[in-house]
PDB file of C-alpha atoms and ligand atoms in Angstrom:
ATOM      1  CA  MET A 152      51.509  11.827  -9.769  1.00 87.00           C
ATOM      2  CA  ARG A 153      48.735  12.262 -12.276  1.00 97.00           C
ATOM      3  CA  LYS A 154      46.918  15.528 -12.811  1.00 98.00           C
ATOM      4  CA  ASN A 155      43.271  16.284 -12.246  1.00 98.00           C
ATOM      5  CA  ILE A 156      41.844  17.854 -15.390  1.00 98.00           C
ATOM      6  CA  VAL A 157      38.504  19.397 -16.300  1.00 98.00           C
ATOM      7  CA  ALA A 158      38.249  19.755 -20.072  1.00 98.00           C
ATOM      8  CA  GLY A 159      35.413  21.277 -22.063  1.00 98.00           C
ATOM      9  CA  ASN A 160      34.336  20.021 -25.466  1.00 98.00           C
ATOM     10  CA  TRP A 161      32.353  22.725 -27.209  1.00 98.00           C
ATOM     11  CA  LYS A 162      31.670  20.475 -30.231  1.00 98.00           C
ATOM     12  CA  MET A 163      30.155  22.350 -33.190  1.00 98.00           C
ATOM     13  CA  ASN A 164      28.779  25.164 -31.062  1.00 98.00           C
ATOM     14  CA  THR A 165      29.416  28.925 -30.937  1.00 98.00           C
ATOM     15  CA  THR A 166      30.343  31.323 -33.698  1.00 98.00           C
ATOM     16  CA  LEU A 167      33.783  32.874 -33.349  1.00 98.00           C
ATOM     17  CA  PRO A 168      32.505  35.973 -31.470  1.00 98.00           C
ATOM     18  CA  GLU A 169      30.404  33.787 -29.173  1.00 98.00           C
ATOM     19  CA  GLY A 170      33.271  31.391 -28.508  1.00 98.00           C
ATOM     20  CA  LEU A 171      35.695  34.227 -27.887  1.00 98.00           C
ATOM     21  CA  ALA A 172      33.280  35.784 -25.385  1.00 98.00           C
ATOM     22  CA  LEU A 173      32.849  32.418 -23.615  1.00 98.00           C
ATOM     23  CA  ALA A 174      36.606  31.878 -23.393  1.00 98.00           C
ATOM     24  CA  LYS A 175      37.182  35.416 -22.109  1.00 98.00           C
ATOM     25  CA  ASP A 176      34.421  35.020 -19.515  1.00 98.00           C
ATOM     26  CA  LEU A 177      36.014  31.817 -18.253  1.00 98.00           C
ATOM     27  CA  ASP A 178      39.427  33.476 -18.216  1.00 98.00           C
ATOM     28  CA  ALA A 179      38.020  36.372 -16.170  1.00 98.00           C
ATOM     29  CA  ALA A 180      36.211  34.012 -13.798  1.00 98.00           C
ATOM     30  CA  LEU A 181      39.433  32.106 -13.102  1.00 98.00           C
ATOM     31  CA  LYS A 182      41.592  35.217 -12.660  1.00 95.00           C
ATOM     32  CA  GLY A 183      43.001  35.330  -9.144  1.00 91.00           C
ATOM     33  CA  LYS A 184      41.350  32.017  -8.270  1.00 95.00           C
ATOM     34  CA  THR A 185      43.298  28.976  -7.171  1.00 95.00           C
ATOM     35  CA  VAL A 186      41.845  25.825  -8.670  1.00 97.00           C
ATOM     36  CA  ASN A 187      42.859  22.257  -7.926  1.00 97.00           C
ATOM     37  CA  CYS A 188      42.848  20.947 -11.470  1.00 98.00           C
ATOM     38  CA  ASP A 189      44.107  21.804 -14.924  1.00 98.00           C
ATOM     39  CA  VAL A 190      41.474  23.464 -17.094  1.00 98.00           C
ATOM     40  CA  VAL A 191      41.170  22.881 -20.847  1.00 98.00           C
ATOM     41  CA  ILE A 192      38.676  24.115 -23.429  1.00 98.00           C
ATOM     42  CA  GLY A 193      38.143  22.268 -26.693  1.00 98.00           C
ATOM     43  CA  THR A 194      36.986  24.653 -29.409  1.00 98.00           C
ATOM     44  CA  PRO A 195      36.239  24.436 -33.128  1.00 98.00           C
ATOM     45  CA  PHE A 196      39.314  24.835 -35.386  1.00 98.00           C
ATOM     46  CA  THR A 197      38.155  28.294 -36.463  1.00 98.00           C
ATOM     47  CA  HIS A 198      38.400  29.573 -32.880  1.00 99.00           C
ATOM     48  CA  LEU A 199      41.720  28.119 -31.745  1.00 98.00           C
ATOM     49  CA  ALA A 200      44.185  30.897 -32.581  1.00 98.00           C
ATOM     50  CA  THR A 201      41.881  33.716 -31.523  1.00 98.00           C
ATOM     51  CA  VAL A 202      40.952  32.043 -28.255  1.00 98.00           C
ATOM     52  CA  ALA A 203      44.544  31.058 -27.462  1.00 98.00           C
ATOM     53  CA  ALA A 204      45.676  34.660 -28.001  1.00 98.00           C
ATOM     54  CA  ALA A 205      42.907  36.109 -25.837  1.00 98.00           C
ATOM     55  CA  ILE A 206      43.266  34.056 -22.654  1.00 98.00           C
ATOM     56  CA  ASP A 207      45.936  33.125 -20.159  1.00 97.00           C
ATOM     57  CA  THR A 208      46.975  29.785 -21.652  1.00 96.00           C
ATOM     58  CA  ALA A 209      49.034  29.021 -18.561  1.00 95.00           C
ATOM     59  CA  LYS A 210      45.688  28.748 -16.747  1.00 97.00           C
ATOM     60  CA  ILE A 211      43.456  27.417 -19.503  1.00 98.00           C
ATOM     61  CA  GLY A 212      44.812  25.004 -22.077  1.00 98.00           C
ATOM     62  CA  VAL A 213      43.260  25.097 -25.525  1.00 98.00           C
ATOM     63  CA  ALA A 214      42.309  21.899 -27.370  1.00 99.00           C
ATOM     64  CA  ALA A 215      41.271  21.110 -30.911  1.00 99.00           C
ATOM     65  CA  GLU A 216      38.452  18.604 -31.224  1.00 98.00           C
ATOM     66  CA  ASN A 217      40.129  16.630 -34.005  1.00 98.00           C
ATOM     67  CA  CYS A 218      43.076  16.674 -36.370  1.00 98.00           C
ATOM     68  CA  ALA A 219      43.855  15.070 -39.730  1.00 98.00           C
ATOM     69  CA  ASP A 220      45.315  11.608 -40.188  1.00 98.00           C
ATOM     70  CA  GLN A 221      47.769  12.973 -42.743  1.00 98.00           C
ATOM     71  CA  GLU A 222      50.785  15.170 -42.205  1.00 98.00           C
ATOM     72  CA  LYS A 223      50.177  17.720 -44.986  1.00 98.00           C
ATOM     73  CA  GLY A 224      49.275  18.112 -48.632  1.00 98.00           C
ATOM     74  CA  ALA A 225      46.297  17.611 -50.910  1.00 98.00           C
ATOM     75  CA  TYR A 226      43.604  16.844 -48.322  1.00 98.00           C
ATOM     76  CA  THR A 227      41.087  19.598 -48.962  1.00 98.00           C
ATOM     77  CA  GLY A 228      39.276  20.730 -45.849  1.00 98.00           C
ATOM     78  CA  GLU A 229      41.502  18.899 -43.387  1.00 98.00           C
ATOM     79  CA  VAL A 230      43.456  20.491 -40.533  1.00 98.00           C
ATOM     80  CA  SER A 231      46.787  18.935 -39.588  1.00 99.00           C
ATOM     81  CA  ALA A 232      48.252  18.423 -36.131  1.00 99.00           C
ATOM     82  CA  ALA A 233      51.033  20.877 -37.045  1.00 99.00           C
ATOM     83  CA  MET A 234      48.416  23.500 -37.935  1.00 99.00           C
ATOM     84  CA  VAL A 235      46.645  22.929 -34.623  1.00 99.00           C
ATOM     85  CA  ALA A 236      49.914  23.269 -32.728  1.00 98.00           C
ATOM     86  CA  SER A 237      50.729  26.496 -34.567  1.00 98.00           C
ATOM     87  CA  THR A 238      47.597  28.159 -33.151  1.00 98.00           C
ATOM     88  CA  GLY A 239      48.807  27.886 -29.565  1.00 98.00           C
ATOM     89  CA  ALA A 240      46.574  24.900 -28.783  1.00 98.00           C
ATOM     90  CA  LYS A 241      48.294  22.326 -26.600  1.00 98.00           C
ATOM     91  CA  TYR A 242      45.758  19.491 -26.699  1.00 98.00           C
ATOM     92  CA  VAL A 243      43.664  17.606 -29.218  1.00 99.00           C
ATOM     93  CA  ILE A 244      40.589  15.511 -28.462  1.00 99.00           C
ATOM     94  CA  LEU A 245      40.823  12.287 -30.490  1.00 98.00           C
ATOM     95  CA  GLY A 246      38.543   9.286 -30.817  1.00 98.00           C
ATOM     96  CA  HIS A 247      35.404  11.033 -29.602  1.00 98.00           C
ATOM     97  CA  SER A 248      32.447   8.697 -30.121  1.00 98.00           C
ATOM     98  CA  GLU A 249      30.813  11.239 -32.450  1.00 98.00           C
ATOM     99  CA  ARG A 250      33.874  11.093 -34.713  1.00 98.00           C
ATOM    100  CA  ARG A 251      33.970   7.309 -34.533  1.00 98.00           C
ATOM    101  CA  ALA A 252      30.244   7.005 -35.324  1.00 97.00           C
ATOM    102  CA  TYR A 253      29.551   9.827 -37.797  1.00 98.00           C
ATOM    103  CA  TYR A 254      32.933  10.125 -39.542  1.00 98.00           C
ATOM    104  CA  HIS A 255      33.871   6.453 -39.458  1.00 98.00           C
ATOM    105  CA  GLU A 256      37.136   6.931 -37.611  1.00 98.00           C
ATOM    106  CA  THR A 257      38.595   3.480 -37.099  1.00 98.00           C
ATOM    107  CA  ALA A 258      41.120   2.351 -34.513  1.00 98.00           C
ATOM    108  CA  GLU A 259      43.761   2.419 -37.256  1.00 98.00           C
ATOM    109  CA  ILE A 260      42.943   6.007 -38.308  1.00 98.00           C
ATOM    110  CA  LEU A 261      42.982   7.084 -34.660  1.00 98.00           C
ATOM    111  CA  LYS A 262      46.352   5.463 -34.145  1.00 98.00           C
ATOM    112  CA  THR A 263      47.744   7.602 -36.966  1.00 98.00           C
ATOM    113  CA  LYS A 264      46.146  10.733 -35.535  1.00 98.00           C
ATOM    114  CA  VAL A 265      47.587  10.051 -32.082  1.00 98.00           C
ATOM    115  CA  ASN A 266      51.059   9.588 -33.574  1.00 98.00           C
ATOM    116  CA  LEU A 267      50.802  12.830 -35.561  1.00 98.00           C
ATOM    117  CA  ALA A 268      49.485  14.737 -32.545  1.00 99.00           C
ATOM    118  CA  LEU A 269      52.370  13.532 -30.383  1.00 98.00           C
ATOM    119  CA  ALA A 270      54.924  14.232 -33.121  1.00 98.00           C
ATOM    120  CA  ASN A 271      53.682  17.823 -33.146  1.00 98.00           C
ATOM    121  CA  GLY A 272      53.883  18.283 -29.391  1.00 98.00           C
ATOM    122  CA  LEU A 273      50.141  18.072 -28.745  1.00 98.00           C
ATOM    123  CA  THR A 274      48.631  16.159 -25.829  1.00 98.00           C
ATOM    124  CA  PRO A 275      45.930  13.821 -27.121  1.00 99.00           C
ATOM    125  CA  ILE A 276      42.817  13.502 -24.971  1.00 99.00           C
ATOM    126  CA  PHE A 277      41.918  10.059 -26.242  1.00 99.00           C
ATOM    127  CA  CYS A 278      38.277   9.012 -25.844  1.00 98.00           C
ATOM    128  CA  ILE A 279      37.045   5.468 -25.370  1.00 98.00           C
ATOM    129  CA  GLY A 280      33.684   4.069 -24.361  1.00 98.00           C
ATOM    130  CA  GLU A 281      30.997   1.537 -25.104  1.00 98.00           C
ATOM    131  CA  VAL A 282      27.519   1.919 -26.602  1.00 97.00           C
ATOM    132  CA  LEU A 283      24.422   0.935 -24.630  1.00 96.00           C
ATOM    133  CA  GLU A 284      24.032  -2.532 -26.163  1.00 96.00           C
ATOM    134  CA  GLU A 285      27.622  -3.337 -25.253  1.00 97.00           C
ATOM    135  CA  ARG A 286      27.081  -2.172 -21.662  1.00 96.00           C
ATOM    136  CA  GLU A 287      23.872  -4.180 -21.403  1.00 95.00           C
ATOM    137  CA  ALA A 288      25.657  -7.258 -22.743  1.00 97.00           C
ATOM    138  CA  GLY A 289      28.382  -6.786 -20.125  1.00 96.00           C
ATOM    139  CA  LYS A 290      30.968  -6.185 -22.854  1.00 98.00           C
ATOM    140  CA  HIS A 291      32.100  -2.712 -21.758  1.00 98.00           C
ATOM    141  CA  PHE A 292      35.392  -3.911 -20.301  1.00 98.00           C
ATOM    142  CA  GLU A 293      36.474  -5.710 -23.454  1.00 98.00           C
ATOM    143  CA  VAL A 294      35.283  -2.843 -25.689  1.00 98.00           C
ATOM    144  CA  VAL A 295      37.411  -0.219 -23.979  1.00 98.00           C
ATOM    145  CA  GLU A 296      40.344  -2.610 -23.717  1.00 98.00           C
ATOM    146  CA  GLU A 297      40.231  -3.212 -27.480  1.00 98.00           C
ATOM    147  CA  GLN A 298      39.960   0.520 -28.213  1.00 98.00           C
ATOM    148  CA  ILE A 299      43.037   1.195 -26.087  1.00 98.00           C
ATOM    149  CA  LYS A 300      45.058  -1.724 -27.429  1.00 98.00           C
ATOM    150  CA  LYS A 301      44.314  -1.097 -31.096  1.00 98.00           C
ATOM    151  CA  SER A 302      45.079   2.624 -31.154  1.00 98.00           C
ATOM    152  CA  LEU A 303      47.578   3.163 -28.347  1.00 98.00           C
ATOM    153  CA  PHE A 304      49.577   0.060 -27.510  1.00 98.00           C
ATOM    154  CA  ASP A 305      52.206   0.557 -30.204  1.00 98.00           C
ATOM    155  CA  LEU A 306      53.316   3.747 -28.459  1.00 98.00           C
ATOM    156  CA  SER A 307      56.603   3.877 -26.579  1.00 98.00           C
ATOM    157  CA  VAL A 308      56.438   4.177 -22.793  1.00 98.00           C
ATOM    158  CA  ALA A 309      57.525   7.807 -23.100  1.00 98.00           C
ATOM    159  CA  ASP A 310      54.798   8.636 -25.617  1.00 98.00           C
ATOM    160  CA  PHE A 311      52.085   6.754 -23.767  1.00 98.00           C
ATOM    161  CA  GLY A 312      53.009   8.816 -20.722  1.00 98.00           C
ATOM    162  CA  LYS A 313      52.001  11.983 -22.604  1.00 98.00           C
ATOM    163  CA  LEU A 314      48.397  10.907 -23.159  1.00 98.00           C
ATOM    164  CA  VAL A 315      45.231  11.805 -21.311  1.00 98.00           C
ATOM    165  CA  LEU A 316      42.407   9.248 -21.551  1.00 98.00           C
ATOM    166  CA  ALA A 317      38.700   9.986 -21.347  1.00 98.00           C
ATOM    167  CA  TYR A 318      36.233   7.212 -20.614  1.00 98.00           C
ATOM    168  CA  GLU A 319      32.941   8.276 -22.156  1.00 98.00           C
ATOM    169  CA  PRO A 320      30.110   5.738 -22.203  1.00 97.00           C
ATOM    170  CA  VAL A 321      28.276   6.628 -25.407  1.00 96.00           C
ATOM    171  CA  TRP A 322      24.897   6.110 -23.710  1.00 96.00           C
ATOM    172  CA  ALA A 323      25.735   8.920 -21.295  1.00 95.00           C
ATOM    173  CA  ILE A 324      26.895  11.523 -23.823  1.00 94.00           C
ATOM    174  CA  GLY A 325      24.413  14.359 -24.179  1.00 91.00           C
ATOM    175  CA  THR A 326      21.637  12.176 -22.771  1.00 92.00           C
ATOM    176  CA  GLY A 327      21.423  13.498 -19.223  1.00 88.00           C
ATOM    177  CA  LYS A 328      22.070   9.918 -18.129  1.00 88.00           C
ATOM    178  CA  THR A 329      25.325   9.691 -16.180  1.00 91.00           C
ATOM    179  CA  ALA A 330      27.275   6.597 -15.244  1.00 93.00           C
ATOM    180  CA  SER A 331      27.096   6.196 -11.489  1.00 96.00           C
ATOM    181  CA  SER A 332      30.287   7.052  -9.672  1.00 97.00           C
ATOM    182  CA  ASP A 333      30.668   3.342  -8.850  1.00 98.00           C
ATOM    183  CA  GLN A 334      30.292   2.371 -12.520  1.00 97.00           C
ATOM    184  CA  ALA A 335      32.866   5.032 -13.453  1.00 98.00           C
ATOM    185  CA  GLN A 336      35.286   3.917 -10.748  1.00 98.00           C
ATOM    186  CA  GLU A 337      34.935   0.265 -11.733  1.00 98.00           C
ATOM    187  CA  ILE A 338      35.851   0.815 -15.366  1.00 98.00           C
ATOM    188  CA  HIS A 339      38.477   3.500 -14.716  1.00 98.00           C
ATOM    189  CA  ALA A 340      40.238   1.067 -12.374  1.00 98.00           C
ATOM    190  CA  TYR A 341      40.002  -1.582 -15.095  1.00 98.00           C
ATOM    191  CA  ILE A 342      41.470   0.796 -17.698  1.00 98.00           C
ATOM    192  CA  ARG A 343      44.350   1.570 -15.342  1.00 98.00           C
ATOM    193  CA  LYS A 344      44.938  -2.165 -14.878  1.00 98.00           C
ATOM    194  CA  VAL A 345      45.060  -2.665 -18.659  1.00 98.00           C
ATOM    195  CA  ILE A 346      47.624   0.139 -18.928  1.00 98.00           C
ATOM    196  CA  ALA A 347      49.661  -1.305 -16.063  1.00 98.00           C
ATOM    197  CA  GLY A 348      49.688  -4.702 -17.775  1.00 98.00           C
ATOM    198  CA  LYS A 349      51.375  -3.192 -20.822  1.00 98.00           C
ATOM    199  CA  TYR A 350      53.382  -0.229 -19.534  1.00 98.00           C
ATOM    200  CA  GLY A 351      53.809  -0.945 -15.817  1.00 98.00           C
ATOM    201  CA  GLN A 352      52.171   0.384 -12.671  1.00 98.00           C
ATOM    202  CA  GLU A 353      54.029   3.698 -12.598  1.00 98.00           C
ATOM    203  CA  VAL A 354      52.872   4.711 -16.077  1.00 98.00           C
ATOM    204  CA  ALA A 355      49.332   3.596 -15.223  1.00 98.00           C
ATOM    205  CA  ASP A 356      49.353   5.540 -11.969  1.00 98.00           C
ATOM    206  CA  ASN A 357      50.555   8.667 -13.775  1.00 98.00           C
ATOM    207  CA  CYS A 358      47.876   8.533 -16.491  1.00 98.00           C
ATOM    208  CA  SER A 359      44.944  10.919 -16.038  1.00 98.00           C
ATOM    209  CA  ILE A 360      41.672   9.175 -16.875  1.00 98.00           C
ATOM    210  CA  LEU A 361      38.738  11.578 -17.248  1.00 98.00           C
ATOM    211  CA  TYR A 362      35.069  10.683 -17.125  1.00 98.00           C
ATOM    212  CA  GLY A 363      32.712  12.099 -19.760  1.00 98.00           C
ATOM    213  CA  GLY A 364      28.979  11.775 -20.229  1.00 96.00           C
ATOM    214  CA  SER A 365      26.446  14.246 -18.847  1.00 95.00           C
ATOM    215  CA  CYS A 366      28.827  15.374 -16.143  1.00 97.00           C
ATOM    216  CA  ASN A 367      27.524  18.561 -14.545  1.00 96.00           C
ATOM    217  CA  ALA A 368      27.681  20.760 -11.466  1.00 96.00           C
ATOM    218  CA  SER A 369      25.427  18.394  -9.505  1.00 97.00           C
ATOM    219  CA  ASN A 370      27.266  15.123 -10.114  1.00 97.00           C
ATOM    220  CA  ALA A 371      30.897  16.241 -10.627  1.00 98.00           C
ATOM    221  CA  LYS A 372      31.899  16.182  -6.962  1.00 98.00           C
ATOM    222  CA  GLU A 373      30.650  12.623  -6.473  1.00 98.00           C
ATOM    223  CA  LEU A 374      32.294  11.389  -9.700  1.00 98.00           C
ATOM    224  CA  PHE A 375      35.601  13.149  -8.965  1.00 98.00           C
ATOM    225  CA  SER A 376      35.670  11.752  -5.428  1.00 98.00           C
ATOM    226  CA  LYS A 377      36.458   8.318  -6.856  1.00 98.00           C
ATOM    227  CA  PRO A 378      40.155   7.395  -6.718  1.00 98.00           C
ATOM    228  CA  ASP A 379      40.527   6.505 -10.401  1.00 98.00           C
ATOM    229  CA  VAL A 380      38.421   9.363 -11.794  1.00 98.00           C
ATOM    230  CA  ASP A 381      40.880  12.156 -12.494  1.00 98.00           C
ATOM    231  CA  GLY A 382      38.490  14.738 -13.863  1.00 98.00           C
ATOM    232  CA  GLY A 383      35.963  15.191 -16.605  1.00 98.00           C
ATOM    233  CA  LEU A 384      35.471  15.783 -20.292  1.00 98.00           C
ATOM    234  CA  ILE A 385      32.460  18.041 -20.384  1.00 98.00           C
ATOM    235  CA  GLY A 386      30.239  18.687 -23.384  1.00 98.00           C
ATOM    236  CA  GLY A 387      26.985  20.574 -22.817  1.00 97.00           C
ATOM    237  CA  ALA A 388      27.961  21.968 -19.436  1.00 98.00           C
ATOM    238  CA  SER A 389      31.120  23.559 -20.841  1.00 98.00           C
ATOM    239  CA  LEU A 390      29.103  26.024 -22.917  1.00 98.00           C
ATOM    240  CA  GLY A 391      28.405  28.416 -20.056  1.00 98.00           C
ATOM    241  CA  VAL A 392      30.759  29.663 -17.340  1.00 98.00           C
ATOM    242  CA  ASP A 393      27.932  29.353 -14.811  1.00 98.00           C
ATOM    243  CA  LYS A 394      27.802  25.591 -15.530  1.00 98.00           C
ATOM    244  CA  PHE A 395      31.489  24.919 -16.209  1.00 98.00           C
ATOM    245  CA  LEU A 396      33.057  26.771 -13.279  1.00 98.00           C
ATOM    246  CA  PRO A 397      31.275  24.712 -10.574  1.00 98.00           C
ATOM    247  CA  ILE A 398      32.601  21.549 -12.255  1.00 98.00           C
ATOM    248  CA  ILE A 399      36.147  22.960 -12.100  1.00 98.00           C
ATOM    249  CA  GLU A 400      35.532  23.893  -8.479  1.00 98.00           C
ATOM    250  CA  ALA A 401      34.310  20.366  -7.688  1.00 98.00           C
ATOM    251  CA  PHE A 402      38.014  19.570  -7.141  1.00 97.00           C
TER     252      PHE A 402
HETATM  253  C1  LIG B 733      31.250  14.853 -24.693  1.00 96.55           C
HETATM  254  O1  LIG B 733      30.763  15.034 -25.784  1.00 96.55           O
HETATM  255  O2  LIG B 733      32.457  14.642 -24.597  1.00 96.55           O
HETATM  256  C2  LIG B 733      30.377  14.890 -23.524  1.00 96.55           C
HETATM  257  C3  LIG B 733      30.798  14.332 -22.430  1.00 96.55           C
HETATM  258  O3  LIG B 733      29.163  15.499 -23.687  1.00 96.55           O
HETATM  259  P1  LIG B 733      28.072  15.791 -22.545  1.00 96.55           P
HETATM  260  O4  LIG B 733      28.822  16.318 -21.339  1.00 96.55           O
HETATM  261  O5  LIG B 733      27.170  16.821 -23.141  1.00 96.55           O
HETATM  262  O6  LIG B 733      27.397  14.507 -22.243  1.00 96.55           O
END
């Protein structure tokens, strides 16, 4: 069956010493504790190797927040999936709405990134979600369906089975405005149905679908209680152990 996962996305926050201290604090807080979900932290590229070497990666998976859409070569400033994998990171967040909006990452580019991530043994945490106008126009179902189809539906059954999805309504990211647990459940169930239509019910049932968007210690339990919400992708509240740990413990 699918895993419950709580994954942090630090975004462009923390210097290396600050990030290392945060990762070590989380590692210490989880030591000797039994938790009922997998825990992942998404850190800036500069932190990956240092963080991965400093924590128990059997307990906390490390994620990059992006990777290049090229394998290697003359792409100044880019970081390849192979480079990410060589740091000890096991995951990569792809398709985050900030990357789609600010760095013009198209469905086609994301498809390439997903393929490269998988080819290098990384687990993509693939983000989808609608903007406010799309939600208000009742188009959220078709928006997420298109995002999934265009970037992921050329994958083999085996490769699709390696993905984690994160439904993140853009209007809820960093806004303090959360989707209600019923809204989350409704669209997560729809996403699972779309997956089942292409890859079959077993693959759909085994796919972890995380919710992201102002998830915090106060709303995590309610969101995670829904049958198709398999955890969270957490931005702001992943930047302090005092805020992140209660979300992990919501399972
Ligand atoms: C995110 O950026 O993935 C996110 C969910 O952010 P926040 O939790 O801050 O809304």
